[in-house]
CSV table of C-alpha atoms in Angstrom, one decimal:
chain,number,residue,atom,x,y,z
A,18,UNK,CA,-97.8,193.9,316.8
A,19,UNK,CA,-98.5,190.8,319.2
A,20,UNK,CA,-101.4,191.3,321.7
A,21,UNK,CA,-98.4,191.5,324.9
A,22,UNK,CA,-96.3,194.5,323.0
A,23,UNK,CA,-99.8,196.3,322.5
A,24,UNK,CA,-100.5,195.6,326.2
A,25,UNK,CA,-97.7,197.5,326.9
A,26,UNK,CA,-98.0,200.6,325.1
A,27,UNK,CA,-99.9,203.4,326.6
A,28,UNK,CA,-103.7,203.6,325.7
A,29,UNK,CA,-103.5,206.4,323.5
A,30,UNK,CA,-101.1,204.5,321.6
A,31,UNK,CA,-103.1,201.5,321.5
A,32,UNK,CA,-106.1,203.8,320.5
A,33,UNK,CA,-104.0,204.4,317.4
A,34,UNK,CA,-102.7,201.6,317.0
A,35,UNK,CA,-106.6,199.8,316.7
A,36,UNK,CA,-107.8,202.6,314.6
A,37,UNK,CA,-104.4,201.8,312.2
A,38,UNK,CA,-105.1,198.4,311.8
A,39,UNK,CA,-109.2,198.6,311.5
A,40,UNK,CA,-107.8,200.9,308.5
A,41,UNK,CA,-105.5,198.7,306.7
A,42,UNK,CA,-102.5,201.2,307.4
A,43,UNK,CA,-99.3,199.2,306.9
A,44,UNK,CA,-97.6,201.3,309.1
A,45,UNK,CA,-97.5,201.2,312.7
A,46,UNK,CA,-96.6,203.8,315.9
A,47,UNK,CA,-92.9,203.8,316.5
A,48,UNK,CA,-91.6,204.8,320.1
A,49,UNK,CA,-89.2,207.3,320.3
A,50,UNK,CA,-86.7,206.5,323.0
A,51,UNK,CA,-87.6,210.8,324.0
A,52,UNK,CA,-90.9,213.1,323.8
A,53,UNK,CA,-91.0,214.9,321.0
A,54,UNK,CA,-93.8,217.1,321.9
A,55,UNK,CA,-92.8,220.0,318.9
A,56,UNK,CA,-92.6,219.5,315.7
A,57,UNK,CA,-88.7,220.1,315.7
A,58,UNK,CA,-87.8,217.4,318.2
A,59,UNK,CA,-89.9,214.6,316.2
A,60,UNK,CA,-88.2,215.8,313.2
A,61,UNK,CA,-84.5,215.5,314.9
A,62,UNK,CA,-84.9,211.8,316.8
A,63,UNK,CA,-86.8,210.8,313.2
A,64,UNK,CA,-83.9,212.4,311.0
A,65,UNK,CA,-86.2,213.8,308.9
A,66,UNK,CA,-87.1,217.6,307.9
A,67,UNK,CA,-89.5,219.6,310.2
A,68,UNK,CA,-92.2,219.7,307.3
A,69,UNK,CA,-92.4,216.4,307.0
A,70,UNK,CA,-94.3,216.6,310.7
A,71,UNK,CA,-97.9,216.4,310.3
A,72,UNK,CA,-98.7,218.0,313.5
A,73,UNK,CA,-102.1,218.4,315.0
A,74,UNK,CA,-103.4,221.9,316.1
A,75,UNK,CA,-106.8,221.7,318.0
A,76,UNK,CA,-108.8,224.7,318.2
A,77,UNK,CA,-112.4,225.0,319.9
A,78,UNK,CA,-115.2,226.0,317.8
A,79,UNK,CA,-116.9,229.5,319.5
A,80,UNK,CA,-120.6,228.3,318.0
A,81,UNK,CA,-121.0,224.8,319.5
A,82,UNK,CA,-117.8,224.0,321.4
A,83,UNK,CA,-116.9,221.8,318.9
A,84,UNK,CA,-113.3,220.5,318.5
A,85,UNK,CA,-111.4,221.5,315.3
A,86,UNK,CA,-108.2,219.3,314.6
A,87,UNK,CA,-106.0,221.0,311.6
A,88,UNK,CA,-102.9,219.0,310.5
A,89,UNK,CA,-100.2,221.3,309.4
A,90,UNK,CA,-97.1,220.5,308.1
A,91,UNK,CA,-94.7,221.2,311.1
A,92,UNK,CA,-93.2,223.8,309.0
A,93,UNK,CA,-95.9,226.1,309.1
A,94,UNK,CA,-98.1,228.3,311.2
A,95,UNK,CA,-102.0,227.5,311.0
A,96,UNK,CA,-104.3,231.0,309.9
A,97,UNK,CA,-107.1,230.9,312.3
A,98,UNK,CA,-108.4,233.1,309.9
A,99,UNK,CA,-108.5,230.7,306.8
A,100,UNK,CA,-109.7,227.8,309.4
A,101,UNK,CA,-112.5,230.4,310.6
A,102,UNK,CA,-113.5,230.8,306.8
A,103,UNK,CA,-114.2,227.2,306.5
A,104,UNK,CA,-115.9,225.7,310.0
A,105,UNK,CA,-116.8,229.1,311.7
A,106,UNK,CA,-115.1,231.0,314.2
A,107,UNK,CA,-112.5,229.5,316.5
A,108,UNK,CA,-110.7,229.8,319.7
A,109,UNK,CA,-107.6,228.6,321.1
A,110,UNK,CA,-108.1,224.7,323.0
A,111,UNK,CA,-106.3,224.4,326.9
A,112,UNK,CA,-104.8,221.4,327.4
A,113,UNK,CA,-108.1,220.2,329.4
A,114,UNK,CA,-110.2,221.0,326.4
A,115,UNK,CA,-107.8,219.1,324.3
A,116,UNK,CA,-107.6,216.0,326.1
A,117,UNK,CA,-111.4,215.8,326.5
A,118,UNK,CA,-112.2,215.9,323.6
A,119,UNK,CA,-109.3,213.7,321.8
A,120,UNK,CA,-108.7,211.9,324.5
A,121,UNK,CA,-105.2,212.6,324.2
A,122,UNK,CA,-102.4,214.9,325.8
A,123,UNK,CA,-101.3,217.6,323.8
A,124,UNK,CA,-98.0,216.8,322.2
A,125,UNK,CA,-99.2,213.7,321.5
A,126,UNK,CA,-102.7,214.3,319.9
A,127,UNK,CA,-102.9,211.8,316.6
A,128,UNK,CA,-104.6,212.6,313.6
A,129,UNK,CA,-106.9,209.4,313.9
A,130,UNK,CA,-108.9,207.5,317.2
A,131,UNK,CA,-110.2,210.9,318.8
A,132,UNK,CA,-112.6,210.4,322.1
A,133,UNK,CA,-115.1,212.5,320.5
A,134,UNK,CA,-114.6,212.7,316.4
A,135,UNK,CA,-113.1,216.4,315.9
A,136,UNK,CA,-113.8,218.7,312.5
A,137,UNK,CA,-110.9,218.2,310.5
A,138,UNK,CA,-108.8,219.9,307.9
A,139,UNK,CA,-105.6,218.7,306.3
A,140,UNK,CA,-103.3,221.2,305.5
A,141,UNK,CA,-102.5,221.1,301.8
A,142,UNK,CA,-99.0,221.9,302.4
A,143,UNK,CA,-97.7,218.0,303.8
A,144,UNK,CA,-98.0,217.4,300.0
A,145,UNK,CA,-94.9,218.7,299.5
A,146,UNK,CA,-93.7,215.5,300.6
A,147,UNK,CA,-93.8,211.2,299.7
A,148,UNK,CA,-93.8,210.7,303.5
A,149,UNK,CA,-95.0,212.3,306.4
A,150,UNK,CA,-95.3,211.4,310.2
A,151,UNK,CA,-97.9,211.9,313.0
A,152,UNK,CA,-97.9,211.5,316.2
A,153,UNK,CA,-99.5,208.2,317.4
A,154,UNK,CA,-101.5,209.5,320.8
A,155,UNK,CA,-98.4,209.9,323.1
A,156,UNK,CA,-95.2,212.3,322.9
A,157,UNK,CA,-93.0,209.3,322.5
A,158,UNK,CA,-95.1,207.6,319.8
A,159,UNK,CA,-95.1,209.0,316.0
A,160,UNK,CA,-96.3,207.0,312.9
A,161,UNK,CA,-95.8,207.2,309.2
A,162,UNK,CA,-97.7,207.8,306.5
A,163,UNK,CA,-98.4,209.4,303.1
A,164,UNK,CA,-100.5,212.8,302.9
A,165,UNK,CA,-103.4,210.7,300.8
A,166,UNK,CA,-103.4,208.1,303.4
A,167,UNK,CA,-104.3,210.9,306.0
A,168,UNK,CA,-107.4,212.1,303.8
A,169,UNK,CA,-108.2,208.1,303.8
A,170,UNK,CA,-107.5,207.9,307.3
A,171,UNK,CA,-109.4,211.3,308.8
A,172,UNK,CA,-111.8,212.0,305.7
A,173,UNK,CA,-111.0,215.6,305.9
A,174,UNK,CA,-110.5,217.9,303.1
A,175,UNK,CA,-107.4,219.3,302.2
A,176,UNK,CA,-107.4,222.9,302.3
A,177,UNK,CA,-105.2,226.2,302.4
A,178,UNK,CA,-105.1,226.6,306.4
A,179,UNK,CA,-101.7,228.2,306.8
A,180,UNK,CA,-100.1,231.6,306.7
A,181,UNK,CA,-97.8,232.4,303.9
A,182,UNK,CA,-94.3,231.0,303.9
A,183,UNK,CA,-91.7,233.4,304.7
């Protein structure tokens, strides 16, 4: 991507885009030409199945007001129980919490490049699949990637985070 096209994109975007290449990840954000704030409508403009959407859940930590990032596979529904048994209890994140601490909007929060780095768990579930995609710091902006490459990426472990599949 040439310094001009990076200009261009909006700084969360170009967040990601930094932390991607400081990484050596190949791959980077795509623009889709709508938001696809839910994991359904990245899934439909990418052509892809909803489970193959790594989306970001950020909860707030009750003991220190600590942000906790958990990417799920968009298929499934995060146990705030099972995150609770691993960083402590949690709360639900408003949108002002979310975007101070990541620095980005929610709908577009990206697993990598947070304002403030987040406690993160990676939902054992997105390794069900070869490929997976993320969003890139903006509604419009996704990238893809492989589930190992987001433990490489985040350092987070992988863990059993969700709720049962029906």
């Amino acid at each position: 991507m040439c310094g001009a096209e990076l200009k261009s994109l909006p700084d969360g975007v170009q967040r990601v885009v930094a932390a991607l290449q400081a990484s050596g990840h190949a791959q980077l954000p795509r623009m889709l030409e709508d938001a696809a704030r839910t994991a359904q409508q990245a899934a439909d403009a990418l052509g892809i199945v909803v489970g193959q959407i790594a989306k970001s859940i950020i909860f707030r930590r009750l003991s220190d007001d600590a942000a906790v990032l958990v990417v799920t596979s968009g298929d499934r529904r995060v146990d705030e129980h099972k995150v609770a048994a691993l960083v402590g209890p949690v709360g639900r994140a408003d949108a002002a919490f979310v975007k101070a601490r990541t620095g980005f909007t929610i709908g577009g929060v990206a697993p990598v490049a947070h304002a403030h780095p987040p406690v993160t768990l990676i939902d054992r579930e997105l390794f069900r699949f070869a490929e997976i995609w993320a969003a890139a710091g903006h509604p419009h902006a996704v990238f893809a990637l492989a589930p190992q490459d987001l433990e490489r990426l985040t350092g987070a472990p992988v863990a059993d985070v969700v709720l049962a599949a029906a």
